Amino acid sequence: MKLKQLFSALALAGTVTAVAAAPQIGAPAPDFTVVDSHGQTHSLADFAGKNVILEWTNHDCPFVVKHYVSDNMQGLQQHFTDADTVWLSVISSKPGSQGHVSPAKANELTASRSAQPTAVLLDESGTMGRAYDARVTPHMYVIGSDGNLLYMGGIDSIPTANPADIPKAEAYLANAGNEVLAGQPVSKPVTRPYGCSIKY
């Protein structure tokens, strides 16, 4: 019985540690050092003084496809990069899994979809994704110019793969990003993300 209680305590401690390690709204966003599709290394510290949006993506995921075939994602990328926000699309699929791409394929996808990210980060090890507790594609984050995490969650409020639902949805990411640009508190800093599980 004592041994069982010990294992239970250890399991609980592990759970508590995992929860404590998750990113927190209003706290410094986890740093990262990841190479992009052009071979350039990026760290969060490189973007000090700028707002940053992180978009976890997987081109084979129907929930991601929804936002690209409709040009919704590209429109958001253009809107925010025009406002001097850094937009990083992150691919955390491990080699051999759905969504994993070579640097050349990542660049081909960007060009063919007329996507407008600042860079596409290839997080093959999953280190960055796990640091942010990113679970699905798309999973969205907004980091303020002071480096603090201000939003994490879904791109919008309707968890389907149907592009026709986009105009009817509450635009969580767009609203959060615009509030940050306006210097206002984010009204809904945490929402439920939806999509395909990240293939760590």
JSON list of C-alpha atoms in Angstrom, two decimals:
[
{"chain": "A", "resi": 1, "resn": "MET", "atom": "CA", "xyz": [0.00, 0.00, 0.00]},
{"chain": "A", "resi": 2, "resn": "LYS", "atom": "CA", "xyz": [2.82, 2.41, 0.85]},
{"chain": "A", "resi": 3, "resn": "LEU", "atom": "CA", "xyz": [4.46, 1.74, -2.52]},
{"chain": "A", "resi": 4, "resn": "LYS", "atom": "CA", "xyz": [1.17, 2.40, -4.30]},
{"chain": "A", "resi": 5, "resn": "GLN", "atom": "CA", "xyz": [0.77, 5.66, -2.40]},
{"chain": "A", "resi": 6, "resn": "LEU", "atom": "CA", "xyz": [4.30, 6.64, -3.39]},
{"chain": "A", "resi": 7, "resn": "PHE", "atom": "CA", "xyz": [3.58, 6.04, -7.07]},
{"chain": "A", "resi": 8, "resn": "SER", "atom": "CA", "xyz": [0.37, 8.05, -6.74]},
{"chain": "A", "resi": 9, "resn": "ALA", "atom": "CA", "xyz": [2.26, 10.92, -5.15]},
{"chain": "A", "resi": 10, "resn": "LEU", "atom": "CA", "xyz": [4.90, 10.81, -7.88]},
{"chain": "A", "resi": 11, "resn": "ALA", "atom": "CA", "xyz": [2.23, 10.80, -10.56]},
{"chain": "A", "resi": 12, "resn": "LEU", "atom": "CA", "xyz": [0.52, 13.77, -8.94]},
{"chain": "A", "resi": 13, "resn": "ALA", "atom": "CA", "xyz": [3.83, 15.62, -8.68]},
{"chain": "A", "resi": 14, "resn": "GLY", "atom": "CA", "xyz": [4.43, 15.01, -12.38]},
{"chain": "A", "resi": 15, "resn": "THR", "atom": "CA", "xyz": [1.02, 16.37, -13.22]},
{"chain": "A", "resi": 16, "resn": "VAL", "atom": "CA", "xyz": [1.57, 19.46, -11.12]},
{"chain": "A", "resi": 17, "resn": "THR", "atom": "CA", "xyz": [4.96, 20.03, -12.75]},
{"chain": "A", "resi": 18, "resn": "ALA", "atom": "CA", "xyz": [3.46, 19.73, -16.23]},
{"chain": "A", "resi": 19, "resn": "VAL", "atom": "CA", "xyz": [0.74, 22.23, -15.38]},
{"chain": "A", "resi": 20, "resn": "ALA", "atom": "CA", "xyz": [3.22, 24.65, -13.83]},
{"chain": "A", "resi": 21, "resn": "ALA", "atom": "CA", "xyz": [5.41, 24.43, -16.91]},
{"chain": "A", "resi": 22, "resn": "ALA", "atom": "CA", "xyz": [2.60, 25.41, -19.28]},
{"chain": "A", "resi": 23, "resn": "PRO", "atom": "CA", "xyz": [2.78, 28.95, -20.66]},
{"chain": "A", "resi": 24, "resn": "GLN", "atom": "CA", "xyz": [0.86, 31.55, -18.67]},
{"chain": "A", "resi": 25, "resn": "ILE", "atom": "CA", "xyz": [-1.01, 34.62, -19.90]},
{"chain": "A", "resi": 26, "resn": "GLY", "atom": "CA", "xyz": [0.76, 37.78, -18.74]},
{"chain": "A", "resi": 27, "resn": "ALA", "atom": "CA", "xyz": [4.04, 35.96, -18.13]},
{"chain": "A", "resi": 28, "resn": "PRO", "atom": "CA", "xyz": [7.08, 35.94, -20.41]},
{"chain": "A", "resi": 29, "resn": "ALA", "atom": "CA", "xyz": [6.47, 33.74, -23.44]},
{"chain": "A", "resi": 30, "resn": "PRO", "atom": "CA", "xyz": [8.77, 30.70, -23.69]},
{"chain": "A", "resi": 31, "resn": "ASP", "atom": "CA", "xyz": [11.93, 31.46, -25.64]},
{"chain": "A", "resi": 32, "resn": "PHE", "atom": "CA", "xyz": [12.88, 29.33, -28.62]},
{"chain": "A", "resi": 33, "resn": "THR", "atom": "CA", "xyz": [15.68, 28.87, -31.10]},
{"chain": "A", "resi": 34, "resn": "VAL", "atom": "CA", "xyz": [14.45, 27.30, -34.33]},
{"chain": "A", "resi": 35, "resn": "VAL", "atom": "CA", "xyz": [15.71, 27.25, -37.93]},
{"chain": "A", "resi": 36, "resn": "ASP", "atom": "CA", "xyz": [13.32, 28.45, -40.62]},
{"chain": "A", "resi": 37, "resn": "SER", "atom": "CA", "xyz": [12.67, 27.13, -44.12]},
{"chain": "A", "resi": 38, "resn": "HIS", "atom": "CA", "xyz": [15.47, 29.31, -45.52]},
{"chain": "A", "resi": 39, "resn": "GLY", "atom": "CA", "xyz": [18.05, 28.07, -43.02]},
{"chain": "A", "resi": 40, "resn": "GLN", "atom": "CA", "xyz": [17.96, 31.16, -40.82]},
{"chain": "A", "resi": 41, "resn": "THR", "atom": "CA", "xyz": [17.86, 30.73, -37.04]},
{"chain": "A", "resi": 42, "resn": "HIS", "atom": "CA", "xyz": [15.23, 32.65, -35.07]},
{"chain": "A", "resi": 43, "resn": "SER", "atom": "CA", "xyz": [14.84, 33.22, -31.34]},
{"chain": "A", "resi": 44, "resn": "LEU", "atom": "CA", "xyz": [12.07, 35.08, -29.58]},
{"chain": "A", "resi": 45, "resn": "ALA", "atom": "CA", "xyz": [14.66, 37.56, -28.32]},
{"chain": "A", "resi": 46, "resn": "ASP", "atom": "CA", "xyz": [15.33, 38.56, -31.95]},
{"chain": "A", "resi": 47, "resn": "PHE", "atom": "CA", "xyz": [11.89, 40.18, -32.03]},
{"chain": "A", "resi": 48, "resn": "ALA", "atom": "CA", "xyz": [12.15, 42.22, -28.84]},
{"chain": "A", "resi": 49, "resn": "GLY", "atom": "CA", "xyz": [9.96, 45.31, -29.09]},
{"chain": "A", "resi": 50, "resn": "LYS", "atom": "CA", "xyz": [7.63, 43.75, -31.67]},
{"chain": "A", "resi": 51, "resn": "ASN", "atom": "CA", "xyz": [4.32, 41.95, -31.34]},
{"chain": "A", "resi": 52, "resn": "VAL", "atom": "CA", "xyz": [4.57, 38.31, -32.45]},
{"chain": "A", "resi": 53, "resn": "ILE", "atom": "CA", "xyz": [1.89, 35.88, -33.62]},
{"chain": "A", "resi": 54, "resn": "LEU", "atom": "CA", "xyz": [2.59, 32.14, -33.62]},
{"chain": "A", "resi": 55, "resn": "GLU", "atom": "CA", "xyz": [0.56, 29.83, -35.87]},
{"chain": "A", "resi": 56, "resn": "TRP", "atom": "CA", "xyz": [1.04, 26.07, -35.52]},
{"chain": "A", "resi": 57, "resn": "THR", "atom": "CA", "xyz": [0.31, 24.52, -38.90]},
{"chain": "A", "resi": 58, "resn": "ASN", "atom": "CA", "xyz": [0.07, 21.24, -40.83]},
{"chain": "A", "resi": 59, "resn": "HIS", "atom": "CA", "xyz": [-0.83, 21.57, -44.51]},
{"chain": "A", "resi": 60, "resn": "ASP", "atom": "CA", "xyz": [-2.50, 18.12, -44.54]},
{"chain": "A", "resi": 61, "resn": "CYS", "atom": "CA", "xyz": [-4.88, 18.98, -41.68]},
{"chain": "A", "resi": 62, "resn": "PRO", "atom": "CA", "xyz": [-8.42, 19.77, -42.92]},
{"chain": "A", "resi": 63, "resn": "PHE", "atom": "CA", "xyz": [-8.84, 22.41, -40.22]},
{"chain": "A", "resi": 64, "resn": "VAL", "atom": "CA", "xyz": [-5.75, 24.19, -41.53]},
{"chain": "A", "resi": 65, "resn": "VAL", "atom": "CA", "xyz": [-6.90, 23.71, -45.12]},
{"chain": "A", "resi": 66, "resn": "LYS", "atom": "CA", "xyz": [-10.18, 25.44, -44.16]},
{"chain": "A", "resi": 67, "resn": "HIS", "atom": "CA", "xyz": [-8.36, 28.65, -43.30]},
{"chain": "A", "resi": 68, "resn": "TYR", "atom": "CA", "xyz": [-6.02, 28.57, -46.31]},
{"chain": "A", "resi": 69, "resn": "VAL", "atom": "CA", "xyz": [-8.45, 27.64, -49.14]},
{"chain": "A", "resi": 70, "resn": "SER", "atom": "CA", "xyz": [-10.67, 30.49, -47.94]},
{"chain": "A", "resi": 71, "resn": "ASP", "atom": "CA", "xyz": [-7.66, 32.88, -47.79]},
{"chain": "A", "resi": 72, "resn": "ASN", "atom": "CA", "xyz": [-8.60, 33.63, -44.19]},
{"chain": "A", "resi": 73, "resn": "MET", "atom": "CA", "xyz": [-5.15, 32.75, -42.85]},
{"chain": "A", "resi": 74, "resn": "GLN", "atom": "CA", "xyz": [-3.37, 34.66, -45.59]},
{"chain": "A", "resi": 75, "resn": "GLY", "atom": "CA", "xyz": [-5.57, 37.69, -44.92]},
{"chain": "A", "resi": 76, "resn": "LEU", "atom": "CA", "xyz": [-4.71, 37.61, -41.24]},
{"chain": "A", "resi": 77, "resn": "GLN", "atom": "CA", "xyz": [-1.01, 37.22, -42.02]},
{"chain": "A", "resi": 78, "resn": "GLN", "atom": "CA", "xyz": [-1.10, 40.20, -44.38]},
{"chain": "A", "resi": 79, "resn": "HIS", "atom": "CA", "xyz": [-3.10, 42.36, -41.98]},
{"chain": "A", "resi": 80, "resn": "PHE", "atom": "CA", "xyz": [-0.78, 41.82, -39.04]},
{"chain": "A", "resi": 81, "resn": "THR", "atom": "CA", "xyz": [2.54, 41.86, -40.88]},
{"chain": "A", "resi": 82, "resn": "ASP", "atom": "CA", "xyz": [1.44, 45.15, -42.49]},
{"chain": "A", "resi": 83, "resn": "ALA", "atom": "CA", "xyz": [1.01, 46.41, -38.92]},
{"chain": "A", "resi": 84, "resn": "ASP", "atom": "CA", "xyz": [4.66, 45.48, -38.17]},
{"chain": "A", "resi": 85, "resn": "THR", "atom": "CA", "xyz": [3.71, 42.31, -36.28]},
{"chain": "A", "resi": 86, "resn": "VAL", "atom": "CA", "xyz": [5.97, 39.30, -36.72]},
{"chain": "A", "resi": 87, "resn": "TRP", "atom": "CA", "xyz": [4.03, 36.22, -37.91]},
{"chain": "A", "resi": 88, "resn": "LEU", "atom": "CA", "xyz": [5.74, 32.86, -37.45]},
{"chain": "A", "resi": 89, "resn": "SER", "atom": "CA", "xyz": [4.16, 29.72, -38.88]},
{"chain": "A", "resi": 90, "resn": "VAL", "atom": "CA", "xyz": [5.46, 26.73, -36.92]},
{"chain": "A", "resi": 91, "resn": "ILE", "atom": "CA", "xyz": [5.59, 23.12, -38.13]},
{"chain": "A", "resi": 92, "resn": "SER", "atom": "CA", "xyz": [6.21, 20.70, -35.24]},
{"chain": "A", "resi": 93, "resn": "SER", "atom": "CA", "xyz": [5.44, 17.46, -37.10]},
{"chain": "A", "resi": 94, "resn": "LYS", "atom": "CA", "xyz": [8.27, 14.98, -36.58]},
{"chain": "A", "resi": 95, "resn": "PRO", "atom": "CA", "xyz": [10.05, 13.43, -39.59]},
{"chain": "A", "resi": 96, "resn": "GLY", "atom": "CA", "xyz": [7.94, 10.72, -41.19]},
{"chain": "A", "resi": 97, "resn": "SER", "atom": "CA", "xyz": [4.66, 12.00, -39.77]},
{"chain": "A", "resi": 98, "resn": "GLN", "atom": "CA", "xyz": [1.74, 13.85, -41.32]},
{"chain": "A", "resi": 99, "resn": "GLY", "atom": "CA", "xyz": [2.53, 17.48, -41.94]},
{"chain": "A", "resi": 100, "resn": "HIS", "atom": "CA", "xyz": [6.32, 17.14, -41.85]},
{"chain": "A", "resi": 101, "resn": "VAL", "atom": "CA", "xyz": [7.93, 18.95, -44.78]},
{"chain": "A", "resi": 102, "resn": "SER", "atom": "CA", "xyz": [11.37, 19.70, -46.13]},
{"chain": "A", "resi": 103, "resn": "PRO", "atom": "CA", "xyz": [12.50, 23.31, -46.25]},
{"chain": "A", "resi": 104, "resn": "ALA", "atom": "CA", "xyz": [11.90, 23.32, -50.00]},
{"chain": "A", "resi": 105, "resn": "LYS", "atom": "CA", "xyz": [8.38, 21.96, -49.58]},
{"chain": "A", "resi": 106, "resn": "ALA", "atom": "CA", "xyz": [7.64, 24.55, -46.89]},
{"chain": "A", "resi": 107, "resn": "ASN", "atom": "CA", "xyz": [8.69, 27.32, -49.27]},
{"chain": "A", "resi": 108, "resn": "GLU", "atom": "CA", "xyz": [6.66, 25.76, -52.09]},
{"chain": "A", "resi": 109, "resn": "LEU", "atom": "CA", "xyz": [3.57, 25.73, -49.86]},
{"chain": "A", "resi": 110, "resn": "THR", "atom": "CA", "xyz": [4.09, 29.36, -48.87]},
{"chain": "A", "resi": 111, "resn": "ALA", "atom": "CA", "xyz": [4.37, 30.40, -52.51]},
{"chain": "A", "resi": 112, "resn": "SER", "atom": "CA", "xyz": [1.51, 28.26, -53.85]},
{"chain": "A", "resi": 113, "resn": "ARG", "atom": "CA", "xyz": [-0.90, 29.51, -51.18]},
{"chain": "A", "resi": 114, "resn": "SER", "atom": "CA", "xyz": [0.29, 33.14, -51.35]},
{"chain": "A", "resi": 115, "resn": "ALA", "atom": "CA", "xyz": [0.89, 32.90, -47.62]},
{"chain": "A", "resi": 116, "resn": "GLN", "atom": "CA", "xyz": [2.43, 35.91, -45.90]},
{"chain": "A", "resi": 117, "resn": "PRO", "atom": "CA", "xyz": [4.26, 34.73, -42.74]},
{"chain": "A", "resi": 118, "resn": "THR", "atom": "CA", "xyz": [7.44, 36.46, -41.63]},
{"chain": "A", "resi": 119, "resn": "ALA", "atom": "CA", "xyz": [9.02, 33.00, -41.51]},
{"chain": "A", "resi": 120, "resn": "VAL", "atom": "CA", "xyz": [8.13, 29.30, -41.40]},
{"chain": "A", "resi": 121, "resn": "LEU", "atom": "CA", "xyz": [9.85, 27.59, -38.46]},
{"chain": "A", "resi": 122, "resn": "LEU", "atom": "CA", "xyz": [10.71, 23.89, -38.77]},
{"chain": "A", "resi": 123, "resn": "ASP", "atom": "CA", "xyz": [10.41, 22.55, -35.21]},
{"chain": "A", "resi": 124, "resn": "GLU", "atom": "CA", "xyz": [11.19, 18.91, -36.05]},
{"chain": "A", "resi": 125, "resn": "SER", "atom": "CA", "xyz": [12.21, 18.09, -32.47]},
{"chain": "A", "resi": 126, "resn": "GLY", "atom": "CA", "xyz": [8.93, 19.47, -31.12]},
{"chain": "A", "resi": 127, "resn": "THR", "atom": "CA", "xyz": [10.84, 21.44, -28.47]},
{"chain": "A", "resi": 128, "resn": "MET", "atom": "CA", "xyz": [9.18, 24.73, -29.30]},
{"chain": "A", "resi": 129, "resn": "GLY", "atom": "CA", "xyz": [5.72, 23.19, -29.61]},
{"chain": "A", "resi": 130, "resn": "ARG", "atom": "CA", "xyz": [5.98, 21.48, -26.25]},
{"chain": "A", "resi": 131, "resn": "ALA", "atom": "CA", "xyz": [7.28, 24.67, -24.61]},
{"chain": "A", "resi": 132, "resn": "TYR", "atom": "CA", "xyz": [4.09, 26.41, -25.73]},
{"chain": "A", "resi": 133, "resn": "ASP", "atom": "CA", "xyz": [1.87, 23.41, -24.97]},
{"chain": "A", "resi": 134, "resn": "ALA", "atom": "CA", "xyz": [0.72, 23.59, -28.59]},
{"chain": "A", "resi": 135, "resn": "ARG", "atom": "CA", "xyz": [-1.66, 20.69, -29.15]},
{"chain": "A", "resi": 136, "resn": "VAL", "atom": "CA", "xyz": [-3.46, 21.14, -32.47]},
{"chain": "A", "resi": 137, "resn": "THR", "atom": "CA", "xyz": [-3.20, 22.79, -35.85]},
{"chain": "A", "resi": 138, "resn": "PRO", "atom": "CA", "xyz": [-4.02, 25.59, -35.99]},
{"chain": "A", "resi": 139, "resn": "HIS", "atom": "CA", "xyz": [-3.09, 26.63, -32.44]},
{"chain": "A", "resi": 140, "resn": "MET", "atom": "CA", "xyz": [-2.59, 30.40, -32.15]},
{"chain": "A", "resi": 141, "resn": "TYR", "atom": "CA", "xyz": [-0.61, 32.65, -29.79]},
{"chain": "A", "resi": 142, "resn": "VAL", "atom": "CA", "xyz": [-0.08, 36.39, -29.48]},
{"chain": "A", "resi": 143, "resn": "ILE", "atom": "CA", "xyz": [3.02, 37.75, -27.75]},
{"chain": "A", "resi": 144, "resn": "GLY", "atom": "CA", "xyz": [3.23, 41.43, -26.86]},
{"chain": "A", "resi": 145, "resn": "SER", "atom": "CA", "xyz": [6.12, 43.75, -27.64]},
{"chain": "A", "resi": 146, "resn": "ASP", "atom": "CA", "xyz": [7.30, 43.31, -24.03]},
{"chain": "A", "resi": 147, "resn": "GLY", "atom": "CA", "xyz": [7.68, 39.56, -24.59]},
{"chain": "A", "resi": 148, "resn": "ASN", "atom": "CA", "xyz": [4.67, 38.56, -22.49]},
{"chain": "A", "resi": 149, "resn": "LEU", "atom": "CA", "xyz": [2.10, 36.04, -23.70]},
{"chain": "A", "resi": 150, "resn": "LEU", "atom": "CA", "xyz": [-1.22, 37.80, -24.26]},
{"chain": "A", "resi": 151, "resn": "TYR", "atom": "CA", "xyz": [-3.37, 35.25, -26.12]},
{"chain": "A", "resi": 152, "resn": "MET", "atom": "CA", "xyz": [-3.45, 31.49, -26.67]},
{"chain": "A", "resi": 153, "resn": "GLY", "atom": "CA", "xyz": [-6.14, 29.33, -28.19]},
{"chain": "A", "resi": 154, "resn": "GLY", "atom": "CA", "xyz": [-8.23, 28.90, -31.29]},
{"chain": "A", "resi": 155, "resn": "ILE", "atom": "CA", "xyz": [-8.28, 30.94, -34.46]},
{"chain": "A", "resi": 156, "resn": "ASP", "atom": "CA", "xyz": [-12.05, 31.31, -34.11]},
{"chain": "A", "resi": 157, "resn": "SER", "atom": "CA", "xyz": [-15.10, 29.95, -32.32]},
{"chain": "A", "resi": 158, "resn": "ILE", "atom": "CA", "xyz": [-16.54, 27.37, -34.74]},
{"chain": "A", "resi": 159, "resn": "PRO", "atom": "CA", "xyz": [-14.56, 24.09, -34.59]},
{"chain": "A", "resi": 160, "resn": "THR", "atom": "CA", "xyz": [-15.31, 22.68, -38.02]},
{"chain": "A", "resi": 161, "resn": "ALA", "atom": "CA", "xyz": [-13.37, 22.12, -41.24]},
{"chain": "A", "resi": 162, "resn": "ASN", "atom": "CA", "xyz": [-16.00, 23.97, -43.28]},
{"chain": "A", "resi": 163, "resn": "PRO", "atom": "CA", "xyz": [-14.81, 27.30, -44.76]},
{"chain": "A", "resi": 164, "resn": "ALA", "atom": "CA", "xyz": [-18.42, 28.49, -44.88]},
{"chain": "A", "resi": 165, "resn": "ASP", "atom": "CA", "xyz": [-18.37, 28.73, -41.08]},
{"chain": "A", "resi": 166, "resn": "ILE", "atom": "CA", "xyz": [-15.59, 31.34, -40.98]},
{"chain": "A", "resi": 167, "resn": "PRO", "atom": "CA", "xyz": [-17.80, 34.43, -41.50]},
{"chain": "A", "resi": 168, "resn": "LYS", "atom": "CA", "xyz": [-20.18, 33.22, -38.79]},
{"chain": "A", "resi": 169, "resn": "ALA", "atom": "CA", "xyz": [-17.46, 32.58, -36.20]},
{"chain": "A", "resi": 170, "resn": "GLU", "atom": "CA", "xyz": [-16.15, 34.87, -33.49]},
{"chain": "A", "resi": 171, "resn": "ALA", "atom": "CA", "xyz": [-12.66, 35.75, -34.74]},
{"chain": "A", "resi": 172, "resn": "TYR", "atom": "CA", "xyz": [-10.68, 35.05, -31.57]},
{"chain": "A", "resi": 173, "resn": "LEU", "atom": "CA", "xyz": [-7.20, 35.50, -33.02]},
{"chain": "A", "resi": 174, "resn": "ALA", "atom": "CA", "xyz": [-8.04, 38.58, -35.10]},
{"chain": "A", "resi": 175, "resn": "ASN", "atom": "CA", "xyz": [-9.78, 40.23, -32.16]},
{"chain": "A", "resi": 176, "resn": "ALA", "atom": "CA", "xyz": [-6.89, 39.51, -29.79]},
{"chain": "A", "resi": 177, "resn": "GLY", "atom": "CA", "xyz": [-4.29, 40.72, -32.24]},
{"chain": "A", "resi": 178, "resn": "ASN", "atom": "CA", "xyz": [-6.20, 43.93, -32.97]},
{"chain": "A", "resi": 179, "resn": "GLU", "atom": "CA", "xyz": [-6.67, 44.63, -29.26]},
{"chain": "A", "resi": 180, "resn": "VAL", "atom": "CA", "xyz": [-2.92, 44.24, -28.75]},
{"chain": "A", "resi": 181, "resn": "LEU", "atom": "CA", "xyz": [-2.23, 46.62, -31.66]},
{"chain": "A", "resi": 182, "resn": "ALA", "atom": "CA", "xyz": [-4.61, 49.15, -30.08]},
{"chain": "A", "resi": 183, "resn": "GLY", "atom": "CA", "xyz": [-2.85, 48.87, -26.71]},
{"chain": "A", "resi": 184, "resn": "GLN", "atom": "CA", "xyz": [-5.94, 47.37, -25.11]},
{"chain": "A", "resi": 185, "resn": "PRO", "atom": "CA", "xyz": [-6.20, 44.34, -22.81]},
{"chain": "A", "resi": 186, "resn": "VAL", "atom": "CA", "xyz": [-7.15, 41.16, -24.65]},
{"chain": "A", "resi": 187, "resn": "SER", "atom": "CA", "xyz": [-10.82, 40.55, -23.85]},
{"chain": "A", "resi": 188, "resn": "LYS", "atom": "CA", "xyz": [-10.58, 36.77, -24.28]},
{"chain": "A", "resi": 189, "resn": "PRO", "atom": "CA", "xyz": [-6.95, 35.82, -23.60]},
{"chain": "A", "resi": 190, "resn": "VAL", "atom": "CA", "xyz": [-7.57, 32.06, -23.51]},
{"chain": "A", "resi": 191, "resn": "THR", "atom": "CA", "xyz": [-9.92, 30.14, -25.80]},
{"chain": "A", "resi": 192, "resn": "ARG", "atom": "CA", "xyz": [-10.33, 26.53, -26.86]},
{"chain": "A", "resi": 193, "resn": "PRO", "atom": "CA", "xyz": [-8.16, 25.57, -29.80]},
{"chain": "A", "resi": 194, "resn": "TYR", "atom": "CA", "xyz": [-9.45, 23.10, -32.35]},
{"chain": "A", "resi": 195, "resn": "GLY", "atom": "CA", "xyz": [-7.86, 21.12, -35.16]},
{"chain": "A", "resi": 196, "resn": "CYS", "atom": "CA", "xyz": [-5.67, 18.08, -35.82]},
{"chain": "A", "resi": 197, "resn": "SER", "atom": "CA", "xyz": [-3.37, 16.85, -33.07]},
{"chain": "A", "resi": 198, "resn": "ILE", "atom": "CA", "xyz": [0.26, 17.86, -33.57]},
{"chain": "A", "resi": 199, "resn": "LYS", "atom": "CA", "xyz": [2.34, 14.87, -34.67]},
{"chain": "A", "resi": 200, "resn": "TYR", "atom": "CA", "xyz": [5.20, 15.09, -32.15]}
]
